[in-house]
Coordinates of C-alpha atoms in Angstrom, one line a residue:
Chain A
M440 CA 98.0 102.8 110.5
L441 CA 95.9 105.2 112.4
V442 CA 94.7 104.6 115.9
P443 CA 92.3 107.3 116.9
L444 CA 92.0 108.4 120.5
T445 CA 88.5 109.7 121.0
A446 CA 86.4 111.1 123.8
E447 CA 82.8 111.2 124.4
E448 CA 80.3 112.5 126.9
G449 CA 81.6 111.6 130.3
S450 CA 85.1 111.0 129.2
S451 CA 86.4 113.6 131.6
R452 CA 84.9 111.7 134.6
P453 CA 87.4 111.8 137.4
W454 CA 89.0 108.5 138.3
A455 CA 91.2 107.7 141.3
L456 CA 94.5 106.0 141.4
L457 CA 96.0 104.1 144.3
E458 CA 99.7 103.2 144.1
M459 CA 101.5 101.0 146.6
Q460 CA 104.8 99.1 146.6
G461 CA 105.1 95.5 145.7
E462 CA 102.1 93.4 144.9
L463 CA 99.1 91.9 146.6
E464 CA 98.9 88.2 147.3
R465 CA 95.9 86.3 148.7
K466 CA 96.6 84.0 151.5
D467 CA 93.2 82.4 151.4
G468 CA 93.9 80.7 148.2
G469 CA 91.6 82.9 146.1
S470 CA 92.7 84.3 142.8
L471 CA 93.3 88.0 142.1
E472 CA 90.9 87.7 139.2
E473 CA 87.8 87.4 141.3
A474 CA 86.2 90.0 143.5
F475 CA 87.5 90.2 147.0
D476 CA 88.0 92.6 149.8
V477 CA 91.6 93.9 150.0
G478 CA 91.4 95.8 153.2
T479 CA 90.0 98.9 154.8
L480 CA 90.7 102.5 153.8
S481 CA 90.4 105.2 156.4
V482 CA 91.8 108.6 157.1
S483 CA 93.9 109.4 160.1
S484 CA 93.4 112.5 162.2
S485 CA 96.6 113.9 160.7
G486 CA 95.0 113.7 157.2
S487 CA 97.0 110.7 155.8
V488 CA 95.2 107.8 154.2
L489 CA 95.5 104.5 155.9
L490 CA 95.0 101.1 154.2
T491 CA 94.7 98.3 156.6
I492 CA 95.2 94.8 155.2
G493 CA 94.9 92.1 157.8
Y494 CA 97.4 93.0 160.5
H495 CA 99.3 95.3 158.3
Q496 CA 98.8 98.9 157.7
L497 CA 100.0 101.1 154.9
E498 CA 100.2 104.8 155.4
G499 CA 99.8 107.0 152.3
K500 CA 98.9 110.4 151.2
R501 CA 97.0 112.1 148.5
V502 CA 99.3 113.5 145.8
E503 CA 98.3 115.8 143.0
L504 CA 99.7 114.5 139.7
K505 CA 101.9 116.9 137.9
K506 CA 100.2 116.0 134.7
P507 CA 96.9 114.3 134.5
F508 CA 96.5 110.8 133.1
A509 CA 93.8 109.9 130.6
V510 CA 92.4 106.5 131.2
L511 CA 92.1 104.8 127.8
D512 CA 90.0 101.7 126.9
R513 CA 90.7 99.8 123.7
T514 CA 87.8 99.7 121.4
S515 CA 87.4 97.8 118.2
S516 CA 84.8 98.6 115.6
E517 CA 82.6 95.7 114.5
E518 CA 83.1 96.0 110.8
G519 CA 86.7 96.9 110.1
G520 CA 88.1 95.4 113.2
S521 CA 90.1 98.6 113.4
T522 CA 91.2 99.5 116.9
G523 CA 91.0 102.7 118.7
F524 CA 91.1 104.1 122.2
K525 CA 88.3 105.8 124.1
V526 CA 89.0 108.1 127.0
I527 CA 86.9 106.7 129.9
G528 CA 88.3 108.9 132.7
V529 CA 90.9 111.4 133.8
V530 CA 93.1 110.9 136.8
R531 CA 94.4 114.0 138.5
E532 CA 95.4 112.8 141.9
K533 CA 96.6 109.6 143.4
I534 CA 96.8 108.1 146.8
L535 CA 100.4 107.0 147.1
F536 CA 101.4 104.5 149.7
K537 CA 105.2 105.1 149.6
A538 CA 106.3 103.2 152.8
R539 CA 106.4 99.5 153.4
P540 CA 103.6 98.1 155.4
R541 CA 103.8 98.4 159.2
A542 CA 102.7 95.6 161.4
L543 CA 99.8 96.4 163.7
I544 CA 100.8 95.1 167.1
T545 CA 98.2 94.1 169.5
K546 CA 98.7 93.7 173.2
P547 CA 101.6 91.4 173.9
G548 CA 100.3 87.9 174.1
G549 CA 96.8 89.0 173.4
K550 CA 96.5 87.3 170.1
Chain B
M561 CA 86.5 116.2 153.0
S562 CA 86.5 118.1 149.8
G563 CA 84.3 117.1 146.9
A564 CA 87.3 117.1 144.5
Q565 CA 88.6 113.9 146.0
Q566 CA 88.0 110.9 143.9
V567 CA 88.0 108.5 146.7
R568 CA 85.7 109.9 149.3
L569 CA 86.9 109.2 152.7
A570 CA 85.8 111.0 155.8
A571 CA 87.4 110.8 159.1
G572 CA 85.8 108.2 161.2
Q573 CA 84.1 106.6 158.3
P574 CA 86.4 103.8 156.9
R575 CA 85.6 102.1 153.7
T576 CA 86.5 98.7 152.3
L577 CA 88.9 98.5 149.3
A578 CA 87.9 95.7 147.1
Y579 CA 89.0 94.2 143.8
A580 CA 86.4 94.0 141.2
N581 CA 85.4 90.7 139.7
G582 CA 87.8 90.0 136.8
I583 CA 89.8 93.1 137.4
R584 CA 90.9 94.6 134.1
K585 CA 94.5 94.7 133.0
D586 CA 94.0 96.2 129.6
L587 CA 93.4 99.8 130.4
Q588 CA 96.1 102.3 129.4
L589 CA 97.1 105.4 131.2
L590 CA 98.3 108.2 129.0
E591 CA 100.1 111.1 130.6
V592 CA 99.0 114.4 129.0
D593 CA 99.4 118.0 129.9
E594 CA 96.2 120.1 130.5
E595 CA 96.3 121.6 127.0
L596 CA 96.6 118.3 125.2
L597 CA 94.0 116.8 127.5
Q598 CA 91.5 119.5 126.5
E599 CA 92.2 118.7 122.8
L600 CA 91.8 115.0 123.5
L601 CA 88.5 115.6 125.2
T602 CA 87.1 117.8 122.6
D603 CA 88.7 116.7 119.2
G604 CA 90.6 113.5 120.0
L605 CA 94.1 112.7 119.2
C606 CA 95.7 110.1 117.0
L607 CA 98.3 107.4 117.3
K608 CA 100.2 106.7 114.1
G609 CA 102.7 104.2 112.9
A610 CA 103.1 101.4 110.4
A611 CA 104.0 98.0 111.7
D612 CA 107.7 98.7 111.4
E613 CA 107.6 102.2 112.8
E614 CA 107.6 103.4 116.4
A615 CA 104.2 104.9 117.0
V616 CA 103.8 108.6 117.6
L617 CA 100.9 110.6 118.9
C618 CA 99.6 113.5 116.9
S619 CA 97.5 116.4 118.0
S620 CA 96.4 118.9 115.4
S621 CA 99.6 120.8 115.6
R622 CA 102.3 118.7 117.3
T623 CA 103.9 115.3 117.2
F624 CA 105.0 113.3 120.2
A625 CA 107.1 110.2 120.7
V626 CA 105.3 107.7 122.9
K627 CA 107.3 106.0 125.7
S628 CA 105.9 103.3 127.9
V629 CA 107.0 103.7 131.5
E630 CA 106.7 100.6 133.6
T631 CA 106.4 100.4 137.3
T632 CA 106.9 97.7 139.8
N633 CA 104.4 99.3 142.1
L634 CA 100.9 98.1 142.2
V635 CA 98.6 100.7 140.6
L636 CA 94.9 100.4 141.0
L637 CA 92.4 102.4 139.2
V638 CA 89.1 103.4 140.8
Q639 CA 86.2 104.5 138.6
Q640 CA 84.3 107.5 139.6
E641 CA 81.8 106.7 142.2
A642 CA 78.1 107.5 141.8
E643 CA 77.0 110.4 143.8
G644 CA 76.2 109.4 147.3
A645 CA 78.0 106.1 147.1
S646 CA 80.2 107.1 149.9
Q647 CA 77.4 108.2 152.1
A648 CA 77.2 105.6 154.7
Q649 CA 73.7 104.5 155.6
P650 CA 72.4 106.5 158.6
A651 CA 73.1 103.7 161.0
A652 CA 76.7 103.4 160.0
A653 CA 77.1 107.1 160.1
L654 CA 75.8 107.1 163.6
G655 CA 78.1 104.2 164.4
S656 CA 81.0 106.1 163.2
Q657 CA 80.3 108.9 165.6
D658 CA 80.1 106.3 168.4
P659 CA 82.6 107.5 171.0
N660 CA 84.1 104.0 170.8
V661 CA 85.3 104.5 167.3
Q662 CA 87.7 107.4 167.8
P663 CA 90.0 108.5 165.1
T664 CA 93.4 107.2 165.8
P665 CA 95.4 109.7 167.8
P666 CA 98.6 110.6 166.1
G667 CA 101.5 108.4 167.1
Q668 CA 99.3 105.7 168.5
L669 CA 98.6 102.4 166.8
T670 CA 95.0 101.3 166.6
G671 CA 94.3 98.2 168.6
L672 CA 92.8 95.1 167.1
A673 CA 89.4 95.8 168.7
T674 CA 89.3 99.2 167.1
Q675 CA 90.2 97.6 163.8
L676 CA 87.4 95.2 164.2
S677 CA 84.9 98.0 164.7
K678 CA 86.5 99.9 161.9
N679 CA 86.0 97.0 159.6
A680 CA 82.4 96.7 160.7
G681 CA 82.0 100.4 160.0
A682 CA 83.5 99.9 156.6
A683 CA 81.1 97.0 155.8
S684 CA 78.1 99.3 156.1
C685 CA 79.5 101.7 153.5
A686 CA 79.9 101.0 149.8
P687 CA 83.4 99.7 149.1
V688 CA 85.9 101.5 147.0
V689 CA 86.2 99.1 144.1
A690 CA 89.4 98.9 142.1
C691 CA 88.3 98.1 138.6
A692 CA 91.7 97.9 136.9
V693 CA 95.3 97.3 137.6
V694 CA 97.9 98.9 135.4
G695 CA 101.6 98.1 135.2
A696 CA 102.8 101.0 133.0
H697 CA 101.8 104.3 131.7
L698 CA 102.4 106.1 128.4
E699 CA 104.5 109.2 128.5
L700 CA 104.7 111.7 125.6
V701 CA 107.9 113.3 124.5
P702 CA 107.6 116.2 122.1
A703 CA 109.3 115.3 118.8
G704 CA 109.6 116.7 115.4
P705 CA 107.3 115.5 112.6
R706 CA 108.7 112.3 111.0
L707 CA 108.5 113.2 107.4
H708 CA 110.6 110.6 105.6
Q709 CA 107.3 108.7 104.7
L710 CA 105.9 111.9 103.2
D711 CA 109.1 112.3 101.0
A712 CA 108.8 108.6 100.0
L713 CA 105.1 109.0 99.0
L714 CA 105.6 112.3 97.2
A715 CA 108.6 110.8 95.3
R716 CA 106.1 108.4 93.8
A717 CA 103.7 111.2 92.9
R718 CA 105.6 113.4 90.5
Y719 CA 103.6 115.5 88.1
G720 CA 105.1 115.6 84.7
A721 CA 107.7 112.9 85.4
E722 CA 108.8 110.5 82.7
G723 CA 107.3 107.5 84.4
S724 CA 106.7 103.9 83.8
P725 CA 103.5 103.0 81.8
Q726 CA 101.7 102.2 85.1
E727 CA 102.5 105.6 86.5
R728 CA 101.3 107.2 83.4
A729 CA 98.1 105.3 83.5
Q730 CA 97.7 106.3 87.1
W731 CA 98.1 109.9 86.2
G732 CA 95.2 109.6 83.7
G733 CA 94.2 112.6 81.8
S734 CA 96.4 115.0 83.5
E735 CA 99.6 113.5 82.5
A736 CA 98.6 113.0 79.0
Q737 CA 97.6 116.6 78.7
A738 CA 100.7 117.9 80.4
G739 CA 103.0 116.0 78.1
G740 CA 100.7 116.4 75.2
S741 CA 101.3 118.8 72.3
E742 CA 98.3 121.1 71.9
G743 CA 95.9 121.2 74.6
D744 CA 92.4 122.3 73.9
A745 CA 91.5 119.0 75.4
M746 CA 92.7 120.8 78.6
E747 CA 89.4 120.8 80.4
A748 CA 87.9 120.1 83.7
D749 CA 88.9 116.5 83.1
G750 CA 92.5 117.4 83.9
G751 CA 91.6 117.2 87.5
S752 CA 90.3 113.7 87.6
S753 CA 93.7 112.2 87.8
G754 CA 94.2 109.5 90.4
G755 CA 97.8 110.6 91.1
G756 CA 98.9 112.3 94.3
Y757 CA 97.5 111.9 97.7
T758 CA 94.7 113.7 99.5
E759 CA 95.6 115.4 102.8
G760 CA 93.7 112.6 104.5
E761 CA 95.7 109.9 102.8
L762 CA 98.9 111.6 103.7
L763 CA 97.9 112.2 107.4
E764 CA 97.1 108.5 107.6
R765 CA 100.5 107.4 106.6
V766 CA 102.9 110.3 107.6
Q767 CA 103.8 110.5 111.3
C768 CA 103.0 114.2 111.8
S769 CA 100.2 116.4 112.8
A770 CA 97.9 118.1 110.3
R771 CA 99.6 121.5 110.8
E772 CA 103.1 120.0 110.4
L773 CA 101.9 118.3 107.3
R774 CA 100.7 121.5 105.7
A775 CA 103.9 123.2 106.6
A776 CA 105.9 120.3 105.1
L777 CA 103.9 120.3 101.9
A778 CA 104.4 124.1 101.6
E779 CA 108.1 123.7 102.3
R780 CA 108.4 121.0 99.6
K781 CA 106.4 123.2 97.2
A782 CA 103.9 120.4 96.7
L783 CA 101.3 121.0 94.1
C784 CA 97.6 120.5 95.0
L785 CA 95.4 119.5 92.1
D786 CA 91.8 118.9 93.1
G787 CA 92.7 118.2 96.7
R788 CA 95.5 115.8 95.8
Y789 CA 99.1 116.6 96.5
C790 CA 102.0 115.7 94.4
L791 CA 105.4 117.2 93.6
V792 CA 106.1 118.7 90.2
D793 CA 109.0 116.8 88.6
E794 CA 112.1 119.0 88.8
G795 CA 112.9 118.7 85.1
Y796 CA 109.4 119.5 84.1
Q797 CA 109.2 122.4 86.6
G798 CA 112.5 123.8 85.2
M799 CA 111.4 123.5 81.7
L800 CA 108.2 125.3 82.6
L801 CA 110.1 128.0 84.4
E802 CA 112.3 128.6 81.3
L803 CA 109.1 128.8 79.2
V804 CA 107.7 131.3 81.7
L805 CA 110.9 133.4 81.4
L806 CA 110.7 133.3 77.6
T807 CA 107.0 134.2 77.6
A808 CA 107.8 137.1 80.0
V809 CA 110.4 138.5 77.6
E810 CA 108.1 138.0 74.6
H811 CA 105.3 140.0 76.2
G812 CA 107.6 142.4 78.0
W813 CA 106.3 141.5 81.4
P814 CA 108.8 142.5 84.2
L815 CA 110.0 139.5 86.2
S816 CA 109.2 141.4 89.4
R817 CA 105.6 141.7 88.3
L818 CA 104.4 138.7 86.2
P819 CA 100.7 138.7 85.7
G820 CA 99.9 135.1 86.9
E821 CA 96.8 134.3 84.9
R822 CA 98.1 135.8 81.7
V823 CA 101.3 133.8 81.9
A824 CA 99.2 130.7 82.6
A825 CA 96.9 131.5 79.7
A826 CA 99.8 132.1 77.3
L827 CA 101.3 128.6 78.2
Q828 CA 98.0 126.8 78.1
P829 CA 98.0 126.3 74.3
H830 CA 101.3 124.6 74.7
G831 CA 99.9 121.9 76.9
Y832 CA 100.6 123.3 80.3
D833 CA 97.9 123.2 82.9
P834 CA 97.3 126.7 84.1
R835 CA 97.2 125.5 87.6
V836 CA 100.7 124.0 87.3
T837 CA 102.0 127.2 85.7
L838 CA 100.6 129.2 88.6
H839 CA 102.1 126.8 91.0
C840 CA 105.4 127.1 89.2
L841 CA 105.2 130.9 89.6
A842 CA 104.5 130.5 93.2
T843 CA 107.4 128.1 93.6
F844 CA 110.0 130.4 92.1
G845 CA 108.4 133.6 93.3
S846 CA 105.8 135.0 95.4
L847 CA 102.6 136.8 95.0
A848 CA 103.5 140.4 94.8
D849 CA 100.1 141.9 95.3
S850 CA 98.1 140.5 98.0
S851 CA 95.1 142.8 97.6
C852 CA 93.6 140.5 95.1
D853 CA 92.9 137.6 97.4
G854 CA 89.3 136.8 97.4
D855 CA 88.4 140.3 96.6
G856 CA 85.7 140.3 93.9
D857 CA 86.3 143.8 92.7
T858 CA 90.0 143.5 92.1
S859 CA 89.9 140.1 90.5
G860 CA 87.1 141.2 88.3
S861 CA 89.1 144.2 87.0
G862 CA 92.1 142.0 86.6
E863 CA 90.2 139.8 84.2
A864 CA 88.7 142.7 82.3
E865 CA 92.2 144.0 81.9
A866 CA 93.6 140.6 80.9
S867 CA 91.3 140.0 78.0
P868 CA 92.3 142.8 75.6
M869 CA 95.9 142.2 76.3
D870 CA 95.5 138.6 75.4
A871 CA 93.6 139.4 72.3
D872 CA 96.5 141.6 71.3
S873 CA 99.0 138.9 71.8
G874 CA 97.0 136.4 69.9
G875 CA 95.9 134.6 73.0
D876 CA 92.4 133.4 73.7
P877 CA 90.4 135.5 76.1
A878 CA 88.4 132.4 77.0
A879 CA 91.6 130.7 78.0
A880 CA 92.4 133.5 80.3
G881 CA 89.0 133.0 81.9
A882 CA 89.6 129.3 82.2
A883 CA 93.0 129.9 83.8
A884 CA 91.5 132.3 86.3
A885 CA 88.8 129.8 87.1
A886 CA 91.4 127.0 87.4
A887 CA 93.5 129.2 89.6
A888 CA 90.5 129.9 91.8
A889 CA 89.8 126.2 92.0
A890 CA 93.3 125.4 92.9
G891 CA 93.1 127.9 95.7
T892 CA 95.7 130.3 94.3
C893 CA 95.0 133.8 93.4
G894 CA 95.0 133.9 89.6
S895 CA 94.7 137.5 89.1
G896 CA 97.7 138.3 91.2
F897 CA 101.1 139.4 90.2
F898 CA 104.1 137.3 90.9
A899 CA 107.6 138.6 91.7
L900 CA 110.1 135.9 90.8
D901 CA 112.6 135.3 93.4
E902 CA 116.1 135.9 92.2
V903 CA 117.7 133.3 94.5
A904 CA 115.2 130.6 93.5
V905 CA 115.6 131.3 89.8
C906 CA 119.4 131.4 90.0
L907 CA 119.4 128.2 91.9
H908 CA 117.4 126.5 89.3
F909 CA 120.0 127.4 86.7
T910 CA 122.7 126.3 89.1
R911 CA 121.1 122.9 89.4
S912 CA 120.8 122.4 85.7
L913 CA 124.5 123.4 85.2
L914 CA 125.6 121.2 88.1
Q915 CA 123.5 118.3 87.0
A916 CA 125.0 118.4 83.5
Q917 CA 128.5 118.6 85.1
P918 CA 128.9 118.1 88.8
D919 CA 132.4 119.6 89.1
W920 CA 133.6 122.9 87.7
E921 CA 136.4 125.3 87.8
L922 CA 134.9 128.1 89.7
S923 CA 135.6 130.9 87.1
D924 CA 134.0 128.8 84.3
F925 CA 131.1 128.0 86.5
E926 CA 130.5 131.7 87.3
E927 CA 130.7 132.6 83.7
A928 CA 128.3 129.9 82.6
W929 CA 125.9 130.7 85.4
Q930 CA 125.8 134.4 84.6
R931 CA 125.0 133.5 81.0
A932 CA 122.2 131.1 82.0
V933 CA 120.2 133.2 84.3
P934 CA 117.7 135.8 82.9
E935 CA 118.9 139.2 82.2
G936 CA 118.9 141.5 85.2
M937 CA 119.5 138.7 87.7
L938 CA 122.8 138.6 89.5
P939 CA 123.9 135.2 90.6
A940 CA 126.0 135.2 93.8
L941 CA 127.9 132.3 95.3
D942 CA 126.3 132.6 98.7
M943 CA 123.1 131.5 97.0
L944 CA 124.6 128.1 96.7
R945 CA 124.7 127.3 100.4
G946 CA 123.4 123.8 100.8
E947 CA 123.6 123.1 97.1
A948 CA 127.3 123.2 96.2
L949 CA 130.7 123.3 97.8
L950 CA 133.7 125.3 96.9
Y951 CA 137.0 123.7 97.3
G952 CA 140.6 123.8 96.1
G953 CA 142.5 127.0 95.7
G954 CA 145.9 127.7 97.3
L955 CA 148.9 125.8 96.1
G956 CA 148.6 122.5 94.3
P957 CA 150.9 119.5 94.7
H958 CA 153.6 120.9 92.5
G959 CA 153.7 124.3 94.0
L960 CA 151.5 125.6 91.2
P961 CA 148.5 127.6 92.2
S962 CA 145.5 125.4 91.8
P963 CA 142.2 127.0 90.8
R964 CA 139.2 127.2 93.1
R965 CA 136.6 124.6 92.1
I966 CA 132.9 124.1 92.8
K967 CA 131.2 120.8 93.2
H968 CA 127.6 119.7 93.4
F969 CA 126.7 118.6 96.9
P970 CA 123.0 119.0 97.3
L971 CA 121.4 118.9 100.7
S972 CA 118.4 117.1 99.2
A973 CA 120.5 114.1 98.4
L974 CA 121.7 113.6 102.0
P975 CA 120.0 111.4 104.6
A976 CA 117.4 113.0 106.7
D977 CA 118.4 111.4 110.0
A978 CA 121.1 113.0 112.1
P979 CA 123.6 110.1 112.3
G980 CA 123.3 109.4 108.6
R981 CA 123.6 113.0 107.6
F982 CA 126.8 113.5 109.6
A983 CA 128.2 110.3 108.3
A984 CA 127.5 111.5 104.7
L985 CA 129.0 114.9 105.5
F986 CA 132.2 113.6 107.0
A987 CA 132.5 111.1 104.1
E988 CA 132.5 114.1 101.8
R989 CA 134.9 116.2 103.8
A990 CA 136.9 115.2 107.0
R991 CA 136.9 118.8 108.3
W992 CA 134.2 121.4 108.0
E993 CA 134.1 125.0 108.8
W994 CA 130.9 126.3 110.4
E995 CA 130.1 128.4 107.4
D996 CA 130.0 125.4 105.0
L997 CA 128.5 123.0 107.4
A998 CA 125.6 125.2 108.7
P999 CA 123.3 124.9 105.7
Y1000 CA 123.5 121.1 105.9
I1001 CA 122.5 120.6 109.5
Q1002 CA 119.9 123.3 110.0
S1003 CA 117.1 121.0 108.9
L1004 CA 118.1 118.3 111.4
R1005 CA 117.1 120.3 114.4
G1006 CA 114.1 119.0 116.3
P1007 CA 112.0 121.2 118.6
G1008 CA 114.0 123.0 121.1
Q1009 CA 117.2 121.6 119.7
T1010 CA 120.1 123.8 118.8
A1011 CA 122.7 123.3 116.1
E1012 CA 125.3 123.5 118.9
A1013 CA 123.8 120.5 120.7
L1014 CA 123.8 118.5 117.4
L1015 CA 127.4 119.4 116.8
L1016 CA 128.3 118.4 120.3
K1017 CA 126.8 115.0 119.8
Y1018 CA 127.9 114.2 116.4
A1019 CA 131.1 116.2 115.7
R1020 CA 134.3 117.2 117.3
A1021 CA 135.3 120.8 117.3
T1022 CA 139.0 121.6 116.9
Q1023 CA 141.0 124.7 116.5
Q1024 CA 144.7 124.6 115.5
R1025 CA 145.6 128.1 116.7
P1026 CA 143.4 130.6 118.4
T1027 CA 143.3 132.7 115.3
D1028 CA 142.2 129.8 113.1
P1029 CA 138.6 129.1 112.4
V1030 CA 137.0 126.2 114.4
T1031 CA 136.7 123.1 112.3
Y1032 CA 134.4 120.1 112.9
S1033 CA 135.4 116.6 112.3
M1034 CA 134.1 113.1 112.9
R1035 CA 133.5 112.1 116.5

C-alpha cells in the first residue's frame, strides 16, 4: 500500500512547538477538548521564556531543533478512501520548558 | 525579537497561551533532515508497506525505516500566526511600556500584582493558540531497500517459463510466440502481453525508492518489454545463449564483438523475440561500442551494413530492420556490438552442469566444464565464488587421499535476511574461512554496514594457532 506524503503551497509555513514536562489538568472542571486559556507567556529580561499558569511559573528557552519536523495532516480522498498525508507546516525551533514548575510566592500572609 | 521566531514574544508584552477548541490529536510530526524536507516540499515522499509489513518511507533515491518515538512530555503545536497577530493594540502596547509593568529583574520573582497586570496586558493581545497536541513523533532511520517483495513478484513473471495454463494465458501473444516454432507472427503484437509489472506497479508494492528499484532491476537482469518488467526464465535464457553461441560460430562473429541486431535477426525466424535476444546479449555481455547510442549516423550505417550480410547468410533484411526497431523500442541499442563476458558465460555452463549433478569430483568437473564452454574461453575456479563450494581433499577416513570435490551451493538459493542467511550457511558448514564465506555475505550489507560488523553480530571468529587462517563458526 502506498501512502503519499505531499506538499502544497504554504506547506513550508513555520509552526511553533512548545514542550513541557507532565501534562495539563484543569482545576475548574472544564475539559481539555474545549478552548481555554492555559496561562501567560512572556519573556524575561534574561531572554528566557516564562509560562505562568495560575500561581506556578515554568521557565523555558527557545531551542533550535537539530532536524526540522514536518507537520503532517492525514487526508483521505473522497473517491477511493485512500489515505495520504499533507504537510501543513514545518517546525524548526521549540520552546522547551525543561524544569518543573516553580511556585510564585506572594508576600507572606498576603494571600 | 527576531522575525524568525514562530511565537512572537516581546519583552514587556505578555501573551496568553490558549488551547484551541477541540484541540487536535491526530497530527503527526515527522523528523526529516533539510535535504529530505526539500524533497518532501517539492516532490513529496511516500510511505510504503502492506498490512503485514513494517512501513518504510521512500524518497526518490533512499529508503528509511520509520520509528515512532513517544514522549511523556506535553507537546503543543502552534500554527503560524497571521502577520501582525502579535502586534498588540496601541493601548496595550502603551500599557506594556507603563513603568508599572517592568520586566522582571533577574533573580527576582514577580509579585502577584505584577502578574495581574501582566495578565491584563496579555488579554489585550491575540493569544498564542495551541491547535494540536502530539504524543509522539516519527523518526527516520536510513535502511537498505527491502527487495524480497520484488523477488517474489518477479518470480511470478518469468518470460519463457514453462508455466501453468493461467500463466501462459496471462503471457498472451508473447509467450506463444516465444515458445512457438516459426515466428513470422512475431509482430508488434508481441508486446501486448499482460505479463510482468510496470515500474509503477513495482514501486507500489516493493519497499524501496525508484532509484533503488531501477538498480535492483538492473542487478537482477530484468527484461523490460513495453514498459513491463519480468525475468527471463533461466532455462530459456540459457538455451538462448547457447543458440547465440552457435549462431556466432555459424557466422564467424567473434564473441568479443557480436553484432547485436544481426544476432537478433538471425534468431527471429526461430521464434525468439529480438528484444529478448538483445537482452540476453546484454545479460551475458556488455555493449562493446558505446558510440552508437542514439546517434543517427552510426545506427544508420550499422543497418546499412547489416542488410547485405543478412542477405548473404539467407536472413531477411526486413527482419534486421524489425530487430533494430524492436531494440530501439526496448531502449537498447540494437546496432551496437556486444562483448560476451567470459565469467558470465562460464558461469552459465557451470550452472547447467551443477544442476544436472550437484556434486562432482573436482577433476571431472573441470574437464566437463572446459568441454562445455565455447572455444577460447578459459573457465577458472574463482569464477565460482558464491555459486559452488570446494571441499574434501587431504586424507580420507582410511588414510587414503580423498579427492577434492565441488558442490553446488548457490547464493541465490539462500535466505535474503541476515539471520536466515547465517543459519543456512552454518547448516551447510560449521566453520568457514573468510575466502569462502565472503561471497555469501556481501549482499547482506545495509548502508554503512561492513562485513566485519555482520560477522561480529552473527558469527564467532576463531583461530587455532596464530599461523592458521581465521575461521568463522556459529555464534
